[in-house]
Short mmCIF file of C-alpha atoms in Angstrom, two decimals:
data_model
loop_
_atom_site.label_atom_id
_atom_site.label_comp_id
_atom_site.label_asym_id
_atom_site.label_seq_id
_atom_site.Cartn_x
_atom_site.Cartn_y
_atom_site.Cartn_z
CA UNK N 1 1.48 -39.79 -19.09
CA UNK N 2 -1.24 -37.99 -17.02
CA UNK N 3 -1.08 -34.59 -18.80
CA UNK N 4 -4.01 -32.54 -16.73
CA UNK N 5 -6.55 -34.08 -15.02
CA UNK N 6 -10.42 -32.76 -13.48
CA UNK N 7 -11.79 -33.98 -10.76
CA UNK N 8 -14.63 -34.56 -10.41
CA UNK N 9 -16.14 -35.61 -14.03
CA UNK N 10 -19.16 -35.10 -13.11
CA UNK N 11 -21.11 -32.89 -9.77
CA UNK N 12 -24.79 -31.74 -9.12
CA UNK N 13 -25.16 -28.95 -6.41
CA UNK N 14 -27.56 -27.74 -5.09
CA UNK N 15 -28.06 -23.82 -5.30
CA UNK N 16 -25.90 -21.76 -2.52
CA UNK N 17 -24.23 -25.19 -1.90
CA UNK N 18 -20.02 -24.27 -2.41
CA UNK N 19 -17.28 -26.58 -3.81
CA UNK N 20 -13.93 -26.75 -5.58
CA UNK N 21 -12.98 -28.55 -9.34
CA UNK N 22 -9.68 -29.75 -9.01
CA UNK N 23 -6.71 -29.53 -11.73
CA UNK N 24 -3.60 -30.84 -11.56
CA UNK N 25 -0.85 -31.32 -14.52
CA UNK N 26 2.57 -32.94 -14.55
CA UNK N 27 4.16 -31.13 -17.52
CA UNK N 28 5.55 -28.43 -15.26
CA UNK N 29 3.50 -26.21 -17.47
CA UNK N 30 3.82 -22.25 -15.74
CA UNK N 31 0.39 -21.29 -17.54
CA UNK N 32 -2.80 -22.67 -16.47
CA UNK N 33 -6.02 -21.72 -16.96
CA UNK N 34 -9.98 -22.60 -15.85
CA UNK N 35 -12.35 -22.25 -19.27
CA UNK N 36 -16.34 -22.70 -19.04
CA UNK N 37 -18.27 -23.99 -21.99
CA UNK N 38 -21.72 -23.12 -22.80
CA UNK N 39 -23.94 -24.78 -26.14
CA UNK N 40 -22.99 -22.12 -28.72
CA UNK N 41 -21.27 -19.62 -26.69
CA UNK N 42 -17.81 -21.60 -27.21
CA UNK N 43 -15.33 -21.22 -24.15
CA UNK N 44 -14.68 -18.34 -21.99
CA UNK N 45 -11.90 -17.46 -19.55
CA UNK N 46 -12.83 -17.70 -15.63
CA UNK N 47 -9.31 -17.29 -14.46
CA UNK N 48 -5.84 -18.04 -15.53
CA UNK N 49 -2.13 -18.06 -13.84
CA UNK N 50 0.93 -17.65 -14.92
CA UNK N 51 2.63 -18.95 -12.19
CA UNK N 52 2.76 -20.16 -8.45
CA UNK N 53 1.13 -17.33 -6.08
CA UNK N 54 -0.05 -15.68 -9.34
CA UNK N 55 -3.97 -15.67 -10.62
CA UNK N 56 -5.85 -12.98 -12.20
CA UNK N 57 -9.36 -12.71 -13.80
CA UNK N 58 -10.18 -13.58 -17.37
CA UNK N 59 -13.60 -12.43 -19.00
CA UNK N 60 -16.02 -14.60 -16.43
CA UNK N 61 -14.38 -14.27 -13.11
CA UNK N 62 -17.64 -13.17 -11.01
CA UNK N 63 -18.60 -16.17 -8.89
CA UNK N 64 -15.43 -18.12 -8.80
CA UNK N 65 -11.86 -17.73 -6.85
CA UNK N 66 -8.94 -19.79 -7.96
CA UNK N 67 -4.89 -20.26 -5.44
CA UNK N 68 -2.16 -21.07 -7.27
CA UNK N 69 0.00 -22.42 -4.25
CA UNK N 70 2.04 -24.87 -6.29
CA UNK N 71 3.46 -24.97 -10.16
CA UNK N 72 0.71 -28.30 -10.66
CA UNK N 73 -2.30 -27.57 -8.85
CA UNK N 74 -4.90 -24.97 -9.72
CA UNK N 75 -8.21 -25.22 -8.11
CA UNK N 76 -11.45 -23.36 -8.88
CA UNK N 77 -13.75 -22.73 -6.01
CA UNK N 78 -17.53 -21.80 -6.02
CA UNK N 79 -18.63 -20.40 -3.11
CA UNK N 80 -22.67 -19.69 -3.62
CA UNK N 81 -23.85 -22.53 -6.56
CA UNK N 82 -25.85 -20.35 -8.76
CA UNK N 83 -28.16 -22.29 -12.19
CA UNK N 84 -25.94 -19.53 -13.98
CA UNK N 85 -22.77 -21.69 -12.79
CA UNK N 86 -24.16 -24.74 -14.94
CA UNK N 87 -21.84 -25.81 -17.41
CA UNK N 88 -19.05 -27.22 -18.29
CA UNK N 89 -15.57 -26.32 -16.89
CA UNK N 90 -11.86 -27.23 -18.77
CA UNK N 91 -8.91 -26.81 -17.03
CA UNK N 92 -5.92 -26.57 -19.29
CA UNK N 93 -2.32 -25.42 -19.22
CA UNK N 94 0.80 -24.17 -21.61
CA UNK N 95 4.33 -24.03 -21.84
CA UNK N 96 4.10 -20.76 -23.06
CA UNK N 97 2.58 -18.05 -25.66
CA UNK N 98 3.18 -19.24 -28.63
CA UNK N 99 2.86 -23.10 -27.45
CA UNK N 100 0.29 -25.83 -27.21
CA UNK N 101 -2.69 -25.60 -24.42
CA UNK N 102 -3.54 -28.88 -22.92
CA UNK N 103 -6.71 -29.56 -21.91
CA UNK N 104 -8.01 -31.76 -19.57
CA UNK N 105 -11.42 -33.81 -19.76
CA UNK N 106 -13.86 -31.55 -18.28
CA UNK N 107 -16.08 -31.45 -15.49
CA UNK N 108 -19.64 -31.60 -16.20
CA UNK N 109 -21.50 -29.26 -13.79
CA UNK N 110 -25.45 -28.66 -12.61
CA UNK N 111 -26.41 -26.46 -10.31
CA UNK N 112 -30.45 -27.25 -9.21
CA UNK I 1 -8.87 -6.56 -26.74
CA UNK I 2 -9.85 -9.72 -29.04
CA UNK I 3 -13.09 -11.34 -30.60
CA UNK I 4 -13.64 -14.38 -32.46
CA UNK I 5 -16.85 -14.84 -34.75
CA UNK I 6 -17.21 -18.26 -36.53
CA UNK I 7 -19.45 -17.65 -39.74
CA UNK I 8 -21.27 -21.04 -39.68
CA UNK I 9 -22.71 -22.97 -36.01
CA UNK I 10 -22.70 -26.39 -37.40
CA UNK I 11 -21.59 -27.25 -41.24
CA UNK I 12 -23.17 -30.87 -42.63
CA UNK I 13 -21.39 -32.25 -45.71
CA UNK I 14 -20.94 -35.87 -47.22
CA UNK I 15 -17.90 -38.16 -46.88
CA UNK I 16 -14.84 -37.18 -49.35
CA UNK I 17 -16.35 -33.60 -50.04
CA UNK I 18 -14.21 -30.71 -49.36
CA UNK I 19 -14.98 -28.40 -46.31
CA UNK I 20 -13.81 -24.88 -45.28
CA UNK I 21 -14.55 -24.00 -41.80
CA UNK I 22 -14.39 -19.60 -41.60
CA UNK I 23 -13.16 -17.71 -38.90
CA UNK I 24 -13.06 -13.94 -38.32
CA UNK I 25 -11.10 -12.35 -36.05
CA UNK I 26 -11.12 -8.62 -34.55
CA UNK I 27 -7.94 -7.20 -32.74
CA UNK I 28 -6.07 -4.12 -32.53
CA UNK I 29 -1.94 -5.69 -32.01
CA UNK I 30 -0.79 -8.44 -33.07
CA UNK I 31 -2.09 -12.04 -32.81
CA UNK I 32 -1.26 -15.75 -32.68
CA UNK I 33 -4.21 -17.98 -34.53
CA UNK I 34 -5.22 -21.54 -33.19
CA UNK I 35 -7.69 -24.34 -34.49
CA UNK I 36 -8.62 -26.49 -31.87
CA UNK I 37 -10.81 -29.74 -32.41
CA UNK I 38 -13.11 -31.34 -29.75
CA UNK I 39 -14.23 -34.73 -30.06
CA UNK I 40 -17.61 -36.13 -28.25
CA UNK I 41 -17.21 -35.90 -24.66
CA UNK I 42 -13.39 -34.94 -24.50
CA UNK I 43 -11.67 -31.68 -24.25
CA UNK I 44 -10.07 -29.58 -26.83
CA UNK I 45 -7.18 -30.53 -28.53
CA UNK I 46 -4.31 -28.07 -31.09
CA UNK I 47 -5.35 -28.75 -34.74
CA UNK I 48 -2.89 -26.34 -35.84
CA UNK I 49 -1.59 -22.87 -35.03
CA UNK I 50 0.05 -19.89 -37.18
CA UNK I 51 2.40 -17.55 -34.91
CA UNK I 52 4.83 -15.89 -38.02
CA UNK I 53 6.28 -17.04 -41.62
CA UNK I 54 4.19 -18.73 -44.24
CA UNK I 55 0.50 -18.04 -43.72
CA UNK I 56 -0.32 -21.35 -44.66
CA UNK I 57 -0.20 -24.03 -41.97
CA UNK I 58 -1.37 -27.47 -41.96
CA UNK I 59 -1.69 -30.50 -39.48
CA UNK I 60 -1.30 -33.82 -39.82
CA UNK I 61 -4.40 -35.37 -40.66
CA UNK I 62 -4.91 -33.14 -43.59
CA UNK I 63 -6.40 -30.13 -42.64
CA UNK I 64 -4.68 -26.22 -43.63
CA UNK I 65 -5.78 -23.09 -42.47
CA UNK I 66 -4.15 -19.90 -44.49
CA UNK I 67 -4.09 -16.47 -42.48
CA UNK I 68 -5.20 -13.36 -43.89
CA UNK I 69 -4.18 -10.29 -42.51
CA UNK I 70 -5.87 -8.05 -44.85
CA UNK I 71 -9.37 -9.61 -43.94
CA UNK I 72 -8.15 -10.46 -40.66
CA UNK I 73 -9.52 -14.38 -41.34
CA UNK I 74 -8.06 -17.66 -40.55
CA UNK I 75 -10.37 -20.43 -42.14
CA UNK I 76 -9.78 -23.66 -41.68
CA UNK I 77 -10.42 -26.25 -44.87
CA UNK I 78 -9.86 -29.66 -45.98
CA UNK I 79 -9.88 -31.36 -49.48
CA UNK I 80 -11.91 -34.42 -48.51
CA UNK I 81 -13.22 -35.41 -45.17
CA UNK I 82 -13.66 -38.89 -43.28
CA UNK I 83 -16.16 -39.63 -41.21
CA UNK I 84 -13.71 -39.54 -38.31
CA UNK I 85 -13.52 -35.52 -38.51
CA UNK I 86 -16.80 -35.32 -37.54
CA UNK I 87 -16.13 -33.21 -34.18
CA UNK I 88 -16.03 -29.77 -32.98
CA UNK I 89 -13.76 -27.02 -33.91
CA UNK I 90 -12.99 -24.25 -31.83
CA UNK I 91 -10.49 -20.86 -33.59
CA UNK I 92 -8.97 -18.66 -30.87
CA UNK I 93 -6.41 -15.83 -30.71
CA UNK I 94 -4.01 -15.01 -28.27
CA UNK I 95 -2.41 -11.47 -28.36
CA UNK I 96 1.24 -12.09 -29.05
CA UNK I 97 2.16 -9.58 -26.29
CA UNK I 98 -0.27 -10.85 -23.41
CA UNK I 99 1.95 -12.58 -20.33
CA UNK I 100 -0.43 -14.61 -20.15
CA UNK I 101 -1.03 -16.79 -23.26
CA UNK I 102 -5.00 -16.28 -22.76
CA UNK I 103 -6.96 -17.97 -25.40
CA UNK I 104 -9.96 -15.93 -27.05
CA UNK I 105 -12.13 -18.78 -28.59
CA UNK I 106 -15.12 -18.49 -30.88
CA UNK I 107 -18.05 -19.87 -30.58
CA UNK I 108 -17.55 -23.43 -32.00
CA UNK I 109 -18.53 -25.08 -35.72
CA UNK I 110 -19.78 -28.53 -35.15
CA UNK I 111 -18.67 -30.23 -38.44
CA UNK I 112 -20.74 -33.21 -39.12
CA UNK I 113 -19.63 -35.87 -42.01
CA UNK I 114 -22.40 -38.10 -43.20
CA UNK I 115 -21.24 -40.94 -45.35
#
């Protein structure tokens, strides 16, 4: 009973230094999203999909690209590390509207 | 578009006292209303949600939230806390008509329960 899962838990980068935060979920949730979490800010919105093929931006999008190629997988991608980038990212996905959001573990990220 | 505002950052109180957790909202159609809890470490899970009917909801380990459209509030209490709740909590909105289901989170209570 996997639910969503982050990979990796935990990354340093250096700055201009690129990578991607996997998410994958096995509830054949059609909503997923990609969150960042920042001491007293709570969580914002990076990007979110409501679908395979479909993405679009949420409130934080500058920075970070996202595919949506199958219903499971929804990467994040950061092309040029910035210290700005350093947080924590959720991944997280829904049924619907009006249903529950899952939320995977979180990927702890610091860009030096 | 939506905003959150949590009134209070982090809230101490003793073991067995009551708590109320506030939450403001600002939004100009019609909303769903969320409480989400995050333990140490982990990431968020529902607490309880209020899409239509009786204002007041409540989850399983105790806690109620009642919505208020008037004041356009959705505070989240309990009648005696354990030492276990101490945790995060997160309130969000999602606009009822958004495709999307996007979450609008505020920015976070930490809840701490001394004994």
């Amino acid at each position: 009973n996997a639910g969503v899962t982050q990979t990796p838990k935990f990354r340093i980068l250096k700055i201009g230094q690129s990578m991607t935060l996997q998410c994958t979920q096995d509830m054949n949730h059609n909503y997923m999203y990609w969150y960042r979490q920042d001491p007293g800010m709570g969580l914002k919105l990076i990007y979110y999909s409501v679908g395979a093929g479909i993405t679009d931006k949420g409130e934080v999008p500058n920075g970070y690209n996202v595919s949506r190629s199958t219903t499971e997988d929804f990467p994040l991608r950061l092309e040029l590390a910035a210290p700005s980038q350093t947080s924590v990212y959720f991944c997280a996905s829904s049924y619907g509207r009006e249903t529950e959001a899952f939320f995977g573990q979180g990927t702890r990220l610091t860009v030096v | 578009a939506q905003s959150v505002t949590q009134l209070d950052s982090q809230v101490p109180v003793f073991e067995e006292a009551p708590v109320e957790l506030r939450c403001n909202y600002s939004s100009s159609v019609s909303v769903y209303l969320f409480w989400y809890v995050q333990y140490p470490n982990q990431g968020l899970q529902l607490l309880l949600k209020y899409l239509s009917g009786s204002t007041l909801v409540e989850s399983i380990n105790g806690f109620e939230a009642e919505f208020n459209k008037s004041q356009t509030s959705f505070h989240l209490r309990k009648p005696s806390v354990h030492i276990s709740d101490t945790a995060e909590y997160f309130c969000a909105v999602s606009d009822i008509y958004n495709q999307g289901g996007k979450l609008i989170f505020g920015q976070g209570t930490e809840l701490s329960v001394k004994p």
